[in-house]
Amino acid sequence: MSQTSYAPGISAGRISADTILDNFADLHPPLTDHEALVAADRCYFCYDAPCVTACPTAIDIPLFIRQIATGTPESAAQTIFDQNILGGMCARVCPTETLCEQACVREKAEGKPILIGQLQRYATDRVMASGVHPYLRAPDTGKSVAVIGAGPAGLACAHRLAMHGHAVVIYDANKKAGGLNEFGIAAYKSTHSFAQDEIDWLLSIGGITIHTDRSLGRGLTLAQLQDDHDAVFLGIGLSGVNTLALDGDHAGLCNAVDWIASLRQSDDKTDIAVGRNVVVIGGGMTAVDAAVQSKLLGADTVTIAYRRGRENMSASMFELDLAASKGVRILYHVTPTSVDDGSITFTHSETGEEINLPADQIMRAIGQTLENAPETLAISGGKIKTDDHGRTSISGIWAGGDCATGGDDLTVTAVAEGRDAAEDIHASLMGKG
Amino acid sequence: MADLTTDFIGIKSPNPFWLASAPPTDKEYNVRRAFEAGWGGVVWKTLGEAGPPIVNVNGPRYGAIYGADRRLLGLNNIELITDRPLDINIEEITRVKKDFPDRAMIVSLMVPCEEGPWKDILRQIEDTGADGVELNFGCPHGMAERGMGSAVGQVPEYIEMVTAWVKKHSDFPCIVKLTPNINDIRYPARAAKAGGADAVSLINTINSITSVNLDTLTPEPTIDGWGAHGGYCGPAVKPIALNMVAEIARDQDTSDLPVSGIGGVTTWRDAVEFLALGAGNVQVCTAAMTYGFKIVQEMISGLNQYMDEKGIASVSDIVGQAVPKAKDWQDLNLNYVTKAEINQDLCIKCGRCYISCEDTSHQAIAVSEDRVFTVKDQDCVACNLCVNVCPVEGCITMRQLPLGATDERTGKKVEEYGNWTTHPNNTAANCS
C-alpha cells in the first residue's frame, strides 16, 4: 500500500503529486478582465480614502482602481509601483483583511470590501508580464550604498536608491535573494517562481549588484562597509528563532521557519516530509502557514497550540478561518511542558489540566529574533533602534524591515521602511538632509 | 387589488404598459411573446408605404453607454422603420389582434409627406382590427433625410397638415409621436392638436453619437469606418422626456391633450412618474430590449402595490397629479430654507459629500480627525449635491427650517412664501 495521511511518523508523499499540486495552487486565482472590471466598478473613489491611510505604503488605491475601471491597468500599476515597488508580492501576501480591505467603506456598508489586493495583482501582473520596467535610473551620482539583506526592505531601498542614480550593492546571507518573499511566504500565496521573477524585474532598473551568501559576521563588517560605501542600509530581518525549553527528547522537533523555507525551495513539494500528527506551537502567521501547509501536504491531524487566547493572536481572522477550512485545529491557553517519542504534553493555563497530543512532528513558531546585528548599534526591544527616517544610532547607517523598530513585521511595512530610508539616504548624500 | 385597466382615447388595455414602436414590436413572433408576458398594448413597428421594402445597415445598429457594472443607461439606434413587406405586417397584425382582443394594438405609420400615400396606407390597414394609429414624426435618423420622421415633427405646420389628412381619411384614434429634437415641445404638440390628433406620444429618440472608438477614431456604432447619428433612448433620457410631457400638460393650449409617455421607462416607478406628470399611459422599449418582456411583471406588481398602499383605485387617478406642482422657477418659494443633515449611523465615511462640497460647492461640510462628517449650517445653501453623491440612500437628508427659525447662513428668519416676482432684488418687479 502506498503512503497515506495515516502512515506513521514523518514522511513525504502522503498524498498524490496531483493533489499536492492542486492544494498549492494560487489561494486567490488571478482576476479575469471581467471580474476586475466588476470589482473595480464597486469602488466609491472616497475622499482621503481610509484604504490609503490603512496601507503602510500609502498606495493611492482609489486612483489605481479608477484607472483599472477606465481601461488603463498599466497606469494603475504605475500608481501602485510609485509607492510600492514590490506591489506584486504585496498584492499576494498582504493581510488586506486587516489593512486596506478592513478600512474599505464598503466593508462597513455591506461587509464586502472592494477586492483591493486582487485588483492590485491584476494591474501589477499585467505590467510585470509585459516585461516593461516603468522606471529609469537617474544619471549616476557617483555615490555608492551598501544594502545588507535582499528581502523586501532591502530590495525596496535598493530600487529607490537606484532610481535616484546611486550605485547599490546588496549583500544577502542566503544563496538566493528575496528574503522572506523567497523563503518565508506560504507557497499558495506566491506560486511558481514569482518571487525571483519579481526580483529580476526590479533589478532591471540597473545600478544594483547583488552578492549572495555574504552577511555580517560572514565576510562582512560594518566598518569595512562604511569605508567602501557612502551609506549603509540594514535590512537583515530576524534570522534567529526563539527556543523553547521542554522536558524530554523528540526526534521530530523543528523550527517552522526552516521547514517552510525548505518547502518554498521545493518545486513540486512531493519531497517535503510531514508528520501524520503535526503540532505547531505559536500564534502568528508563521504558525498558521506551517499548519495549513502541513495539512495541504497530507498530514492527518494538525493542531496549532497557542499559550494565550484568540484576542492575543497576531494571525488575522481570515488566516484562522483559512486554517479552520483546511482542517487545522486550534488550541488556546495551552503551554507545552514536555515531549516524548510521538507525543507532546501541554498544561491548560485556565483549567490546569494536562493535555497530551500525539505528535510525530512538532514545529516551533514562537517568533524570530535579531541575530548578527552589529554590537555598536543601539537596540530597543530586541530590534535595531531607528527614527522616523530609518536612521540608526550611528550616522551613515540606516535600517528597516523586521530587524528595525517601528511598524509591524509585514512585507508591506518593510517595503515602506526601505523606500523611506532610501529617500532619506538620498537627501543625506545629496546634501539636502 | 388596484384596477390597472386604462382607457386611453377610447383604447382599452388591461394595464398602462405598452411596448413602443420599435424592434421589439416588428413582427408577430415578438408581439405574441410580449402579450403572453402581460404587456397591455403594443405599438407595431412603423409601417411604410407599399413597394420595395426598407433597407437597413448590416453592421451594428445600436450603440450604448453604461453605468457602473455595465448597466445599460442609454441606447442609440440607427435602425429604420420595418424592413418587412407591408402585406406580411398587415397579415400578422390582424392575426395577433384577433388572438389578443383585450390588448391595445396600435399601428405606427410613416409615409411620404403627401396626402395620397397617407390615404393609401390608412386604407390598407383599416381591416386589421387595430385600435388606433400612431404617426411617426419622431424618427431622427435615415428616414428624416428622406423628408419623413423627425423632418415632419420639426415643422409644426407639417404635423398639423398630415394629422388632418389622417383624421380625414380614417376613423382610427390618432396618436402623434413627437420628436424631442426641437426647441420647444409645445409647438408641435399644439400643431398636432390643431390637426385633430386624439393624443400625442413622446418622446421619440434624441439625436446622438454614443461614443467614439478610440482605436479607429470613428463614431459608434461604426459601419465600415463611418458612423451616423442615431436615436438615443433608455434610462438616461427619462428626465428630458418627463420635462417635455410636463410642458405639454402645463400648457393651457394642450393641457387637455392626452399624452402617451415614452422615454426611459424601466420600472413601475418611472411609469408612475410619467402618469403623475400627465401621461395617460406609458410606452416602453429599451428596458424590454435590455431585460426581455418579463419586466412587465415587475411593472404590474409594483404599480399594484403602490396603488394599494396609497389607496388609489384607478390608474386615471394618478394621471396629472404632479402637474399643478410643476411650476416655473420664478414661482418657487425663496423663503423655503433647508439644511443638509447627515445620519451618522448610516454614514459609511466615504467622504464624497465632503469633497464634492469642498471642491465644487460651498465648503459647508466639516470633517473631524476621526472622519466624522458634519454639515456647517452657517455655510450650507442646501444645494443637495451631498445628497446626490452619497452612495447610501437616506443617509443625507434635507431638513426644513420652520417658519421663524433663523438661517445661520444669512442670519435671517424664515418667512412666509415669497417668490422672485416680488423679491426686492428683482428690479423688474419694482418697476411694475
PDB file of C-alpha atoms in Angstrom, chain A residues 41-135:
ATOM      1  CA  ASP A  41     -16.831  49.375 -10.530  1.00  0.00           C
ATOM      2  CA  ARG A  42     -17.719  48.968  -6.862  1.00  0.00           C
ATOM      3  CA  CYS A  43     -15.120  51.486  -5.687  1.00  0.00           C
ATOM      4  CA  TYR A  44     -16.588  54.783  -4.462  1.00  0.00           C
ATOM      5  CA  PHE A  45     -13.424  56.819  -5.066  1.00  0.00           C
ATOM      6  CA  CYS A  46     -13.561  58.015  -1.471  1.00  0.00           C
ATOM      7  CA  TYR A  47     -12.123  61.310  -0.349  1.00  0.00           C
ATOM      8  CA  ASP A  48      -8.921  60.873   1.710  1.00  0.00           C
ATOM      9  CA  ALA A  49      -9.714  57.207   1.395  1.00  0.00           C
ATOM     10  CA  PRO A  50      -9.458  55.085   4.532  1.00  0.00           C
ATOM     11  CA  CYS A  51      -7.877  52.274   2.495  1.00  0.00           C
ATOM     12  CA  VAL A  52      -4.921  54.517   1.634  1.00  0.00           C
ATOM     13  CA  THR A  53      -4.496  55.511   5.259  1.00  0.00           C
ATOM     14  CA  ALA A  54      -4.515  51.832   6.184  1.00  0.00           C
ATOM     15  CA  CYS A  55      -1.829  50.935   3.631  1.00  0.00           C
ATOM     16  CA  PRO A  56       1.677  51.106   5.130  1.00  0.00           C
ATOM     17  CA  THR A  57       2.995  52.167   1.718  1.00  0.00           C
ATOM     18  CA  ALA A  58       0.058  54.596   1.173  1.00  0.00           C
ATOM     19  CA  ILE A  59      -0.733  53.410  -2.328  1.00  0.00           C
ATOM     20  CA  ASP A  60      -3.378  55.673  -3.925  1.00  0.00           C
ATOM     21  CA  ILE A  61      -5.900  52.857  -4.086  1.00  0.00           C
ATOM     22  CA  PRO A  62      -8.971  54.772  -5.354  1.00  0.00           C
ATOM     23  CA  LEU A  63      -6.876  56.182  -8.185  1.00  0.00           C
ATOM     24  CA  PHE A  64      -5.454  52.858  -9.293  1.00  0.00           C
ATOM     25  CA  ILE A  65      -8.886  51.224  -9.143  1.00  0.00           C
ATOM     26  CA  ARG A  66     -10.355  54.031 -11.242  1.00  0.00           C
ATOM     27  CA  GLN A  67      -7.504  53.524 -13.705  1.00  0.00           C
ATOM     28  CA  ILE A  68      -8.440  49.844 -13.954  1.00  0.00           C
ATOM     29  CA  ALA A  69     -12.119  50.727 -14.358  1.00  0.00           C
ATOM     30  CA  THR A  70     -11.304  53.072 -17.214  1.00  0.00           C
ATOM     31  CA  GLY A  71      -9.275  50.514 -19.093  1.00  0.00           C
ATOM     32  CA  THR A  72      -5.746  51.596 -18.169  1.00  0.00           C
ATOM     33  CA  PRO A  73      -4.371  48.875 -15.870  1.00  0.00           C
ATOM     34  CA  GLU A  74      -0.839  49.882 -16.901  1.00  0.00           C
ATOM     35  CA  SER A  75      -1.380  53.323 -15.402  1.00  0.00           C
ATOM     36  CA  ALA A  76      -2.865  51.613 -12.360  1.00  0.00           C
ATOM     37  CA  ALA A  77       0.300  49.581 -11.950  1.00  0.00           C
ATOM     38  CA  GLN A  78       2.395  52.725 -12.170  1.00  0.00           C
ATOM     39  CA  THR A  79       0.326  54.279  -9.379  1.00  0.00           C
ATOM     40  CA  ILE A  80       0.998  51.190  -7.269  1.00  0.00           C
ATOM     41  CA  PHE A  81       4.711  50.873  -8.048  1.00  0.00           C
ATOM     42  CA  ASP A  82       5.286  54.580  -7.367  1.00  0.00           C
ATOM     43  CA  GLN A  83       4.574  53.823  -3.729  1.00  0.00           C
ATOM     44  CA  ASN A  84       5.460  50.157  -3.529  1.00  0.00           C
ATOM     45  CA  ILE A  85       7.873  48.599  -5.990  1.00  0.00           C
ATOM     46  CA  LEU A  86       7.008  45.166  -4.580  1.00  0.00           C
ATOM     47  CA  GLY A  87       3.310  45.819  -5.186  1.00  0.00           C
ATOM     48  CA  GLY A  88       3.073  42.488  -6.980  1.00  0.00           C
ATOM     49  CA  MET A  89       4.163  40.489  -3.949  1.00  0.00           C
ATOM     50  CA  CYS A  90       2.198  42.648  -1.540  1.00  0.00           C
ATOM     51  CA  ALA A  91      -0.915  42.057  -3.648  1.00  0.00           C
ATOM     52  CA  ARG A  92      -0.432  38.374  -2.857  1.00  0.00           C
ATOM     53  CA  VAL A  93       0.742  38.347   0.730  1.00  0.00           C
ATOM     54  CA  CYS A  94      -0.624  41.462   2.405  1.00  0.00           C
ATOM     55  CA  PRO A  95      -3.144  40.692   5.135  1.00  0.00           C
ATOM     56  CA  THR A  96      -5.556  43.004   3.303  1.00  0.00           C
ATOM     57  CA  GLU A  97      -8.307  41.886   5.658  1.00  0.00           C
ATOM     58  CA  THR A  98      -6.604  43.834   8.429  1.00  0.00           C
ATOM     59  CA  LEU A  99      -5.305  46.685   6.258  1.00  0.00           C
ATOM     60  CA  CYS A 100      -6.898  48.302   3.192  1.00  0.00           C
ATOM     61  CA  GLU A 101      -9.877  45.978   2.865  1.00  0.00           C
ATOM     62  CA  GLN A 102     -10.739  46.272   6.524  1.00  0.00           C
ATOM     63  CA  ALA A 103     -10.779  50.045   6.126  1.00  0.00           C
ATOM     64  CA  CYS A 104     -12.819  49.952   2.884  1.00  0.00           C
ATOM     65  CA  VAL A 105     -16.095  51.814   3.359  1.00  0.00           C
ATOM     66  CA  ARG A 106     -17.941  49.023   1.591  1.00  0.00           C
ATOM     67  CA  GLU A 107     -16.750  46.681   4.328  1.00  0.00           C
ATOM     68  CA  LYS A 108     -18.607  48.993   6.682  1.00  0.00           C
ATOM     69  CA  ALA A 109     -21.569  49.345   4.342  1.00  0.00           C
ATOM     70  CA  GLU A 110     -22.092  45.762   3.292  1.00  0.00           C
ATOM     71  CA  GLY A 111     -19.429  43.627   4.909  1.00  0.00           C
ATOM     72  CA  LYS A 112     -17.939  43.133   1.458  1.00  0.00           C
ATOM     73  CA  PRO A 113     -14.922  45.307   0.737  1.00  0.00           C
ATOM     74  CA  ILE A 114     -13.575  46.046  -2.719  1.00  0.00           C
ATOM     75  CA  LEU A 115     -11.118  43.287  -3.703  1.00  0.00           C
ATOM     76  CA  ILE A 116      -8.210  45.692  -3.383  1.00  0.00           C
ATOM     77  CA  GLY A 117      -5.477  43.075  -3.115  1.00  0.00           C
ATOM     78  CA  GLN A 118      -6.718  41.134  -6.114  1.00  0.00           C
ATOM     79  CA  LEU A 119      -7.156  44.293  -8.186  1.00  0.00           C
ATOM     80  CA  GLN A 120      -3.619  45.303  -7.294  1.00  0.00           C
ATOM     81  CA  ARG A 121      -2.417  41.936  -8.513  1.00  0.00           C
ATOM     82  CA  TYR A 122      -4.444  42.348 -11.711  1.00  0.00           C
ATOM     83  CA  ALA A 123      -2.681  45.609 -12.528  1.00  0.00           C
ATOM     84  CA  THR A 124       0.827  44.696 -11.410  1.00  0.00           C
ATOM     85  CA  ASP A 125       0.779  41.259 -13.033  1.00  0.00           C
ATOM     86  CA  ARG A 126      -0.079  42.823 -16.353  1.00  0.00           C
ATOM     87  CA  VAL A 127       2.867  45.182 -16.361  1.00  0.00           C
ATOM     88  CA  MET A 128       5.312  42.631 -14.996  1.00  0.00           C
ATOM     89  CA  ALA A 129       4.185  40.043 -17.532  1.00  0.00           C
ATOM     90  CA  SER A 130       4.799  42.550 -20.301  1.00  0.00           C
ATOM     91  CA  GLY A 131       8.429  42.780 -19.178  1.00  0.00           C
ATOM     92  CA  VAL A 132       8.222  46.547 -19.039  1.00  0.00           C
ATOM     93  CA  HIS A 133      10.002  48.211 -16.152  1.00  0.00           C
ATOM     94  CA  PRO A 134       8.436  51.654 -15.882  1.00  0.00           C
ATOM     95  CA  TYR A 135      11.324  53.447 -14.146  1.00  0.00           C
TER      96      TYR A 135
END
